[in-house]
Coordinates of C-alpha atoms and ligand atoms in Angstrom, one line a residue:
M1 CA 17.1 100.3 189.3
G2 CA 18.7 97.6 187.2
R3 CA 22.1 96.0 187.7
Q4 CA 24.9 98.6 187.5
A5 CA 26.5 98.1 184.2
D6 CA 28.3 101.4 183.6
A7 CA 31.7 99.8 183.6
P8 CA 32.1 97.6 180.6
T9 CA 35.7 96.8 179.6
R10 CA 36.3 99.5 177.1
R11 CA 37.0 103.2 177.6
A12 CA 35.9 106.1 175.6
A13 CA 38.9 107.9 174.4
L14 CA 38.3 111.6 174.2
G15 CA 41.4 113.6 173.5
F16 CA 41.3 115.8 170.4
G17 CA 43.2 114.2 167.6
V18 CA 43.3 110.8 169.1
G19 CA 42.2 108.0 166.8
M20 CA 39.3 106.9 168.9
A21 CA 38.1 103.9 166.8
G22 CA 41.1 101.8 167.7
L23 CA 41.0 102.6 171.4
A24 CA 37.3 101.7 171.5
A25 CA 37.8 98.4 169.8
A26 CA 36.5 95.5 171.8
P27 CA 36.4 91.7 171.7
A28 CA 32.8 91.6 170.3
V29 CA 32.6 87.8 170.0
A30 CA 33.5 87.1 173.6
E31 CA 31.1 89.8 174.8
A32 CA 28.3 88.4 172.7
A33 CA 28.9 85.0 174.1
A34 CA 28.7 86.4 177.7
G35 CA 25.2 87.8 176.9
P36 CA 24.0 91.4 176.6
R37 CA 25.5 94.1 178.8
R38 CA 22.9 95.8 181.0
A39 CA 21.9 99.2 182.1
D40 CA 18.7 100.8 183.1
V41 CA 18.6 103.0 180.0
I42 CA 20.4 102.6 176.7
V43 CA 21.0 105.9 174.9
V44 CA 21.6 105.8 171.1
G45 CA 23.9 108.6 170.0
A46 CA 26.6 110.6 171.7
G47 CA 25.8 114.1 170.5
F48 CA 24.7 116.8 172.9
A49 CA 21.2 115.3 173.2
G50 CA 22.4 111.8 174.1
L51 CA 25.2 112.8 176.4
T52 CA 22.9 115.2 178.2
A53 CA 20.2 112.5 178.6
A54 CA 22.8 110.0 180.0
R55 CA 24.2 112.6 182.4
E56 CA 20.8 113.5 183.7
L57 CA 19.7 109.9 184.1
R58 CA 23.0 109.0 185.9
A59 CA 22.6 112.0 188.2
A60 CA 19.2 110.7 189.1
G61 CA 20.8 107.4 190.2
H62 CA 20.1 105.2 187.1
S63 CA 22.7 103.2 185.1
V64 CA 23.2 104.2 181.5
A65 CA 25.0 102.9 178.4
V66 CA 25.6 105.3 175.5
L67 CA 26.1 103.7 172.1
E68 CA 27.6 105.9 169.4
A69 CA 28.0 104.9 165.8
D70 CA 30.9 107.2 165.1
D71 CA 34.5 106.9 166.4
R72 CA 34.1 110.1 168.3
V73 CA 31.5 111.9 170.4
G74 CA 29.8 115.2 169.6
G75 CA 27.6 114.3 166.5
R76 CA 27.0 117.5 164.6
T77 CA 29.7 119.2 166.6
K78 CA 33.3 118.3 165.7
P79 CA 36.8 119.7 166.3
G80 CA 39.3 120.6 163.7
Q81 CA 42.6 122.4 163.7
I82 CA 43.8 125.2 161.6
A83 CA 46.7 127.7 162.1
G84 CA 47.4 126.2 165.5
E85 CA 43.8 126.8 166.7
V86 CA 41.1 124.3 167.6
V87 CA 38.0 125.3 165.7
D88 CA 34.5 123.9 165.3
L89 CA 33.7 122.1 162.1
G90 CA 30.1 121.8 163.1
G91 CA 28.0 123.7 165.6
Q92 CA 29.9 126.8 166.8
W93 CA 27.9 129.8 168.0
V94 CA 25.7 130.5 171.0
G95 CA 23.1 133.2 171.7
P96 CA 22.1 134.8 175.0
T97 CA 18.8 133.0 175.3
Q98 CA 20.4 129.6 174.7
T99 CA 20.6 129.3 178.4
R100 CA 21.0 125.5 178.7
L101 CA 24.2 125.6 176.6
L102 CA 25.5 128.6 178.4
A103 CA 24.9 126.9 181.7
L104 CA 26.7 123.8 180.6
A105 CA 29.7 125.8 179.4
K106 CA 29.8 127.7 182.7
A107 CA 29.6 124.4 184.7
M108 CA 32.5 123.1 182.7
G109 CA 34.6 126.2 182.9
V110 CA 34.6 126.9 179.2
A111 CA 34.4 130.7 178.4
V112 CA 32.5 132.3 175.6
Y113 CA 33.5 135.5 173.8
P114 CA 31.6 137.8 171.5
Q115 CA 31.5 137.2 167.7
Y116 CA 33.6 140.0 166.2
A117 CA 31.2 142.6 164.8
T118 CA 33.2 145.9 164.7
G119 CA 32.8 147.8 161.5
K120 CA 30.6 147.3 158.5
N121 CA 28.9 144.2 157.0
L122 CA 28.8 143.8 153.3
I123 CA 25.7 142.9 151.3
D124 CA 25.3 142.3 147.6
I125 CA 21.8 141.4 146.6
A126 CA 19.9 141.8 143.4
G127 CA 22.8 143.9 142.0
H128 CA 22.9 146.3 144.9
R129 CA 26.1 146.3 146.9
A130 CA 26.4 148.1 150.2
A131 CA 28.3 148.3 153.5
Y132 CA 26.1 148.7 156.6
Q133 CA 26.2 148.5 160.4
G134 CA 23.9 146.6 162.6
E135 CA 21.5 143.7 162.0
I136 CA 19.2 144.9 159.3
P137 CA 20.5 144.0 155.8
A138 CA 20.8 147.1 153.7
L139 CA 19.0 146.2 150.5
E140 CA 18.5 148.7 147.8
P141 CA 16.6 151.7 149.4
S142 CA 13.4 151.0 147.4
A143 CA 13.2 147.4 148.8
M144 CA 13.6 148.3 152.5
A145 CA 10.0 149.0 153.2
E146 CA 8.8 145.8 151.7
F147 CA 11.6 143.9 153.5
A148 CA 10.4 145.3 156.8
Q149 CA 6.8 144.3 156.0
V150 CA 7.8 140.7 155.1
V151 CA 9.9 140.3 158.2
G152 CA 7.0 141.7 160.2
K153 CA 4.7 139.0 158.6
I154 CA 7.2 136.2 159.4
E155 CA 7.5 137.5 163.0
A156 CA 3.7 137.4 163.3
L157 CA 3.5 133.9 161.9
S158 CA 6.2 132.8 164.3
A159 CA 4.5 134.4 167.3
A160 CA 1.3 132.4 166.3
A161 CA 3.1 129.1 165.9
P162 CA 2.7 127.5 169.3
M163 CA 5.7 125.5 170.4
P164 CA 6.0 122.7 171.1
D165 CA 3.0 121.7 168.9
P166 CA 2.9 124.2 166.0
W167 CA 0.5 121.9 164.1
T168 CA -2.3 122.8 166.6
A169 CA -2.3 126.5 165.5
P170 CA -5.4 127.9 163.9
G171 CA -4.6 127.9 160.1
A172 CA -1.7 125.5 160.6
E173 CA -2.8 123.3 157.7
A174 CA -3.0 126.2 155.2
L175 CA 0.4 127.4 156.3
D176 CA 1.9 123.9 156.2
A177 CA 0.6 123.5 152.6
Q178 CA 2.9 126.2 151.5
T179 CA 6.7 126.2 151.1
I180 CA 8.6 129.2 152.2
E181 CA 9.2 129.9 148.5
S182 CA 5.5 129.8 147.6
W183 CA 4.6 132.0 150.6
L184 CA 7.4 134.4 149.5
L185 CA 6.1 134.7 146.0
A186 CA 2.7 135.6 147.4
N187 CA 4.0 138.0 150.0
A188 CA 7.0 139.8 148.4
E189 CA 7.2 141.4 145.0
T190 CA 10.7 143.0 145.0
P191 CA 13.4 140.7 143.6
A192 CA 15.8 142.0 146.3
V193 CA 13.4 141.0 149.1
R194 CA 12.8 137.6 147.7
S195 CA 16.5 137.0 147.2
A196 CA 17.4 138.2 150.7
I197 CA 14.8 135.9 152.3
R198 CA 16.0 133.0 150.2
L199 CA 19.6 133.6 151.3
I200 CA 18.6 133.9 155.0
V201 CA 16.7 130.6 154.7
R202 CA 19.7 128.9 153.3
A203 CA 21.9 130.4 156.0
V204 CA 19.5 129.4 158.8
L205 CA 18.3 126.0 157.6
S206 CA 20.9 124.8 155.0
S207 CA 18.0 124.2 152.7
E208 CA 16.3 125.9 149.9
A209 CA 13.1 128.0 150.5
S210 CA 11.4 125.7 148.0
Q211 CA 12.1 122.6 150.2
V212 CA 10.7 123.8 153.6
S213 CA 7.2 124.1 154.9
M214 CA 6.2 127.7 155.9
L215 CA 4.7 126.3 159.1
A216 CA 8.0 124.6 159.9
F217 CA 9.9 127.8 159.3
A218 CA 7.5 129.8 161.5
A219 CA 7.8 127.2 164.2
Y220 CA 11.6 127.2 163.9
A221 CA 11.6 130.9 164.5
S222 CA 9.1 130.6 167.3
A223 CA 11.4 128.0 169.0
A224 CA 14.2 130.6 168.8
G225 CA 12.1 133.4 170.3
S226 CA 11.7 135.2 167.0
F227 CA 12.9 135.3 163.4
S228 CA 15.2 138.3 164.3
E229 CA 16.9 136.2 167.0
L230 CA 17.6 133.5 164.4
I231 CA 19.5 135.8 162.1
A232 CA 21.1 138.3 164.4
T233 CA 24.7 138.4 165.4
R234 CA 24.6 140.7 168.5
G235 CA 21.9 139.3 170.8
G236 CA 21.0 136.5 168.3
A237 CA 22.0 133.0 167.5
Q238 CA 25.5 134.2 166.3
D239 CA 26.3 136.3 169.4
A240 CA 29.3 134.4 170.8
V241 CA 31.7 131.6 170.3
F242 CA 33.5 129.2 172.7
E243 CA 37.2 129.6 173.7
G244 CA 38.7 126.3 172.3
G245 CA 35.4 125.3 170.5
V246 CA 32.1 124.0 171.7
W247 CA 33.0 120.4 170.9
Q248 CA 35.0 120.2 174.1
L249 CA 31.8 120.3 176.1
A250 CA 30.7 117.1 174.5
A251 CA 34.2 115.6 175.1
K252 CA 34.0 116.7 178.8
M253 CA 30.5 115.2 179.2
A254 CA 31.7 111.9 177.7
A255 CA 34.8 111.9 179.9
D256 CA 32.5 112.2 182.9
L257 CA 30.4 109.3 181.7
G258 CA 33.7 107.3 181.1
P259 CA 33.2 103.7 180.1
A260 CA 29.5 104.0 179.8
V261 CA 30.1 105.4 176.4
T262 CA 30.9 103.0 173.6
L263 CA 32.2 104.3 170.3
G264 CA 31.9 102.6 166.9
A265 CA 28.7 100.9 168.1
P266 CA 25.9 101.7 165.7
A267 CA 22.5 100.5 166.9
V268 CA 21.4 98.2 164.2
S269 CA 18.2 97.0 165.8
I270 CA 16.0 97.8 168.7
A271 CA 13.7 95.0 170.0
Q272 CA 11.3 95.6 172.8
D273 CA 9.2 93.3 174.9
D274 CA 7.2 93.5 178.1
A275 CA 10.3 93.6 180.3
G276 CA 12.7 95.8 178.4
V277 CA 14.6 96.6 175.2
T278 CA 17.5 94.9 173.5
V279 CA 19.7 97.1 171.4
S280 CA 22.0 95.2 169.0
T281 CA 25.2 96.6 167.6
P282 CA 28.2 95.0 165.7
K283 CA 29.9 95.1 169.1
G284 CA 27.2 93.1 170.8
D285 CA 23.9 93.6 172.5
W286 CA 22.8 95.8 175.3
R287 CA 19.7 95.2 177.4
G288 CA 17.9 97.9 179.3
R289 CA 14.5 98.9 180.6
Y290 CA 14.2 101.9 178.2
V291 CA 16.0 103.3 175.3
V292 CA 16.5 107.0 174.3
V293 CA 17.1 107.4 170.6
T294 CA 18.8 110.7 169.8
A295 CA 19.8 110.0 166.2
P296 CA 18.1 112.5 163.8
P297 CA 15.0 111.1 162.1
P298 CA 16.8 110.1 158.8
L299 CA 19.4 108.1 160.8
A300 CA 16.9 106.7 163.3
S301 CA 15.0 105.3 160.3
R302 CA 18.0 103.1 159.5
I303 CA 17.6 101.1 162.7
A304 CA 15.4 98.0 162.5
Y305 CA 12.7 98.1 165.1
A306 CA 10.8 95.0 166.4
P307 CA 7.9 95.3 166.6
A308 CA 7.8 97.7 163.7
L309 CA 7.3 101.4 164.5
P310 CA 3.8 102.8 164.2
A311 CA 3.0 104.2 160.8
M312 CA 3.0 107.8 162.1
R313 CA 6.5 107.6 163.5
D314 CA 7.9 105.6 160.5
G315 CA 6.3 108.1 158.2
L316 CA 7.8 111.0 160.0
T317 CA 11.3 109.6 159.8
Q318 CA 10.9 109.4 156.0
R319 CA 9.9 113.0 155.6
M320 CA 12.5 115.0 157.6
P321 CA 15.6 115.2 155.5
L322 CA 18.8 116.9 156.8
G323 CA 19.8 120.1 155.1
C324 CA 22.9 120.3 152.9
V325 CA 26.0 122.0 154.3
I326 CA 29.8 122.3 153.9
K327 CA 31.6 124.4 156.5
V328 CA 34.9 126.0 155.7
H329 CA 37.6 127.7 157.8
I330 CA 40.2 129.9 156.1
A331 CA 43.3 131.3 157.9
Y332 CA 45.3 134.3 156.8
A333 CA 48.5 136.0 158.2
R334 CA 46.3 138.9 159.5
P335 CA 42.6 139.9 159.5
F336 CA 43.2 142.3 156.6
W337 CA 39.5 143.0 156.1
R338 CA 39.4 144.7 159.5
E339 CA 41.9 147.3 158.1
Q340 CA 39.1 148.1 155.5
G341 CA 36.7 148.7 158.4
L342 CA 34.8 145.5 157.7
T343 CA 33.3 143.0 160.3
G344 CA 34.0 140.1 157.9
L345 CA 30.3 139.3 157.5
V346 CA 29.3 139.0 153.8
L347 CA 25.9 138.1 152.5
S348 CA 25.7 137.9 148.7
D349 CA 23.5 136.3 146.0
R350 CA 26.4 136.4 143.6
T351 CA 28.6 133.7 145.3
E352 CA 28.4 130.0 145.8
F353 CA 30.2 130.2 149.2
G354 CA 28.7 132.3 151.9
P355 CA 27.7 133.8 154.2
W356 CA 31.1 134.1 156.0
F357 CA 32.2 135.7 159.2
D358 CA 35.4 136.8 161.0
H359 CA 36.7 134.0 163.2
S360 CA 40.1 135.3 164.0
P361 CA 41.5 134.4 167.4
Q362 CA 40.9 136.8 170.2
D363 CA 44.6 137.8 170.4
G364 CA 44.5 138.8 166.7
S365 CA 47.6 136.7 166.1
H366 CA 46.3 135.8 162.7
G367 CA 43.2 136.3 160.6
A368 CA 40.5 133.7 160.1
L369 CA 37.2 133.5 158.3
V370 CA 34.5 130.8 158.7
G371 CA 31.6 130.3 156.3
F372 CA 29.3 127.9 154.5
Y373 CA 28.1 126.4 151.4
D374 CA 24.4 126.0 152.3
G375 CA 21.4 124.3 150.6
G376 CA 21.7 124.3 146.7
P377 CA 25.3 125.3 146.6
A378 CA 26.3 122.7 149.2
Q379 CA 24.5 120.1 147.1
A380 CA 26.2 121.3 143.9
W381 CA 29.7 121.5 145.5
A382 CA 29.7 118.4 147.8
D383 CA 30.8 116.1 145.0
R384 CA 33.4 118.4 143.6
S385 CA 37.1 118.0 144.6
P386 CA 38.5 119.8 147.6
D387 CA 40.8 121.8 145.3
E388 CA 37.8 123.0 143.2
R389 CA 36.0 124.1 146.3
K390 CA 39.0 125.9 147.6
T391 CA 39.4 127.8 144.4
Q392 CA 35.8 128.8 144.4
T393 CA 35.8 129.8 148.1
L394 CA 38.8 132.0 147.7
A395 CA 37.5 133.6 144.5
D396 CA 34.2 134.4 146.3
I397 CA 36.0 136.0 149.2
A398 CA 38.3 137.9 146.9
R399 CA 35.3 139.4 145.1
Y400 CA 34.6 141.4 148.3
F401 CA 37.9 141.5 150.3
G402 CA 40.4 141.9 147.4
E403 CA 43.3 139.8 146.1
A404 CA 44.8 139.3 149.6
A405 CA 42.0 136.7 150.0
Q406 CA 43.7 134.5 147.5
S407 CA 46.7 133.9 149.8
P408 CA 45.5 132.0 152.8
T409 CA 47.8 130.3 155.2
G410 CA 45.4 127.5 155.9
Y411 CA 42.2 126.0 154.6
L412 CA 40.0 123.4 156.4
E413 CA 36.5 122.1 155.4
E414 CA 33.9 119.6 156.5
V415 CA 31.5 118.2 153.9
W416 CA 28.7 117.2 156.2
T417 CA 26.5 116.3 153.3
R418 CA 28.9 113.5 152.4
A419 CA 29.5 112.3 156.0
P420 CA 27.7 108.9 155.9
L421 CA 27.0 108.8 159.7
H422 CA 25.6 112.3 159.7
R423 CA 24.2 112.8 156.2
G424 CA 24.0 116.6 156.4
G425 CA 23.1 119.5 158.7
Y426 CA 22.4 121.7 160.4
V427 CA 19.0 120.2 161.0
C428 CA 16.2 118.1 159.6
V429 CA 13.6 120.2 157.7
P430 CA 10.0 119.1 157.3
G431 CA 8.6 119.8 153.8
P432 CA 5.0 120.9 153.2
G433 CA 2.3 118.9 154.8
V434 CA 4.7 117.0 157.1
L435 CA 4.2 118.6 160.5
T436 CA 0.4 118.7 160.4
A437 CA 0.2 115.1 159.3
F438 CA 3.1 113.5 161.3
G439 CA 4.2 116.2 163.9
P440 CA 2.5 114.5 166.8
A441 CA 4.9 111.5 166.3
L442 CA 8.0 113.7 166.9
R443 CA 8.2 113.2 170.6
A444 CA 5.6 110.6 171.4
P445 CA 7.3 107.5 173.0
V446 CA 6.8 104.2 171.2
G447 CA 6.5 101.7 174.0
R448 CA 9.9 101.7 175.7
I449 CA 11.5 103.9 173.0
H450 CA 11.8 107.6 173.8
W451 CA 13.0 110.2 171.3
A452 CA 15.4 113.1 171.8
G453 CA 17.7 115.1 169.5
T454 CA 17.5 118.8 168.5
E455 CA 14.7 118.1 166.1
T456 CA 12.5 117.2 169.1
A457 CA 13.3 120.3 171.1
E458 CA 10.7 122.6 172.5
A459 CA 13.0 125.7 172.2
W460 CA 16.0 126.4 169.9
V461 CA 15.2 123.5 167.6
G462 CA 18.1 122.8 165.3
Y463 CA 20.7 124.2 167.8
I464 CA 23.0 122.7 170.4
D465 CA 20.9 124.3 173.1
G466 CA 17.8 122.5 171.7
A467 CA 19.7 119.2 171.7
I468 CA 20.5 119.7 175.4
R469 CA 16.9 120.6 176.2
S470 CA 15.7 117.5 174.4
G471 CA 18.1 115.3 176.3
E472 CA 16.8 116.8 179.5
R473 CA 13.2 116.2 178.5
A474 CA 13.8 112.6 177.5
A475 CA 15.7 111.8 180.7
A476 CA 12.9 113.3 182.8
E477 CA 10.3 111.2 180.8
V478 CA 12.3 107.9 181.3
G479 CA 13.3 108.8 184.9
A480 CA 9.7 109.1 185.9
L481 CA 9.1 105.6 184.7
L482 CA 12.0 103.9 186.3
Ligands
LIG1 C1 28.0 122.8 159.9 C2 27.1 123.0 161.1 C3 27.1 124.2 161.8 C4 26.2 124.3 162.9 N1 26.2 125.5 163.6 C5 25.6 125.6 164.7 C6 25.8 126.7 165.6 O1 26.6 127.6 165.3 N2 25.2 126.8 166.8 C7 24.3 125.7 167.2 O2 23.8 125.8 168.3 N3 24.1 124.7 166.4 C8 24.7 124.6 165.2 N4 24.6 123.5 164.4 C9 23.6 122.5 164.8 C10 24.0 121.6 166.0 O3 25.3 121.1 165.7 C11 23.1 120.5 166.2 O4 21.8 121.0 166.4 C12 23.4 119.6 167.4 O5 24.7 119.3 167.5 C13 22.5 118.3 167.3 O6 22.8 117.5 168.5 P1 22.0 116.2 168.6 O7 22.6 115.4 169.8 O8 20.5 116.4 168.6 O9 22.3 115.3 167.3 P2 23.7 114.8 166.7 O10 24.7 115.7 167.1 O11 23.4 114.5 165.3 O12 23.9 113.5 167.5 C14 23.3 112.3 167.1 C15 24.4 111.2 167.2 O13 23.8 109.9 167.0 C16 24.7 109.1 166.3 N5 24.0 108.0 165.6 C17 23.2 108.1 164.5 N6 22.7 106.9 164.2 C18 23.1 106.1 165.2 C19 22.9 104.7 165.5 N7 22.1 103.9 164.7 N8 23.5 104.1 166.6 C20 24.3 104.9 167.4 N9 24.6 106.2 167.1 C21 24.0 106.8 166.1 C22 25.4 110.1 165.4 O14 26.7 109.6 164.9 C23 25.5 111.3 166.3 O15 26.7 111.3 167.0 C24 25.4 123.3 163.3 C25 25.5 122.0 162.6 C26 26.3 121.9 161.6 C27 26.4 120.5 160.9

């Protein structure tokens, strides 16, 4: 074990609403003159993957230093405040098989409660509008049989996509040569079925069906257990939410790590030699025996590596863009859609905004909706003004919930696609041909550099649960070498 260096001079400030950048400011010049700070393992990124890796390594007796580019922890999870409630501007929901995230919440004393799902969902696809109960979207009756067939085919492809190495499946190359869109055109004839699958892909991946490899989609569903689990509310990935928001789990993990976390410290370069690694940031250098990089591939590619990364790994980071997403919370005096017998869930191909869900507080003290601009609409609306987006959002909701939707008491949004340190969400999506050509580089260490982050997860890729699992895996890999 290297010299304990978990206690540099600065402290991570973690309170919600606190301006953390100022508190984390440090005399970089003096520290640089004193030489690099040291820890056994340097962790790049303080999202759920990085914080988990650091916790695990420290629990195993190793010293860690976590370097985070942003002025807060949490990465693609982030707190916001609307109508007196703390809400999640990034990751939010948890499902019953996301056992690592549920275990973390339990250990930290944070409760979850079910996503509101009482009443009927609304669907409006290919000109057919319906209210329905349960998890199977009620398309026009003549499309339902084909929809079931297509879902069955996706489930079969997902079951045949072996995680964690889907590129090894028989027929992987042929599937990877197709986008979801080209597969859909070959496997579905009904416009309503095509439109529904396109909308689901947007909602699940924040990307267009034409931008994602069909093998990657099958693997994504496989990592979640099944396609159905990805899209379901009850029993699926949208089953429950956290009292007070999921971000607080990241804040609590960082508080436990204390001064080992340094904010506002982007890793600019990583140099490795026979004895260790040096990670350079504008706040000085850190020296360790190993480094765990948890930044998603398009952000990890901004770091300068010496020696240069192998072509496989460098190629991968150039070919896994983040999806496009804008998340919006809207508060109302009361959840008036419940009075119409509605759950609040709306899936429509006539709106820019959507899908959206009920996110009213448990005590029903006011009404709240949460929803997304995903994929193409996020790309189209990211560069518009907040007022234009608000007008569009409220008009889209009013189309289904009536004029009361035009009188919110609060409006809050996060344009992830324009957040320079994050560059989008929810997850990086390989296009056609990427996984079969570059997939093996996803988790393969490069010398003393180990990779984590939800994109590298073996289960629940793209989700917080997957991020935690990836942090645990990377910590185990490095721990075995120390
Ligand atoms: C709008 C939205 C909604 C979502 N909804 C859900 C949901 O409901 N449920 C769910 O489970 N998941 C959801 N997700 C996905 C989930 O948030 C992510 O899968 C998860 O948070 C990823 O964690 P991570 O640690 O792998 O990566 P990140 O959270 O991205 O963490 C990586 C960290 O690395 C930092 N970093 C980058 N480059 C550097 C550098 N050079 N030096 C230092 N630090 C660097 C970044 O600032 C970031 O903090 C959502 C995401 C978004 C954006």
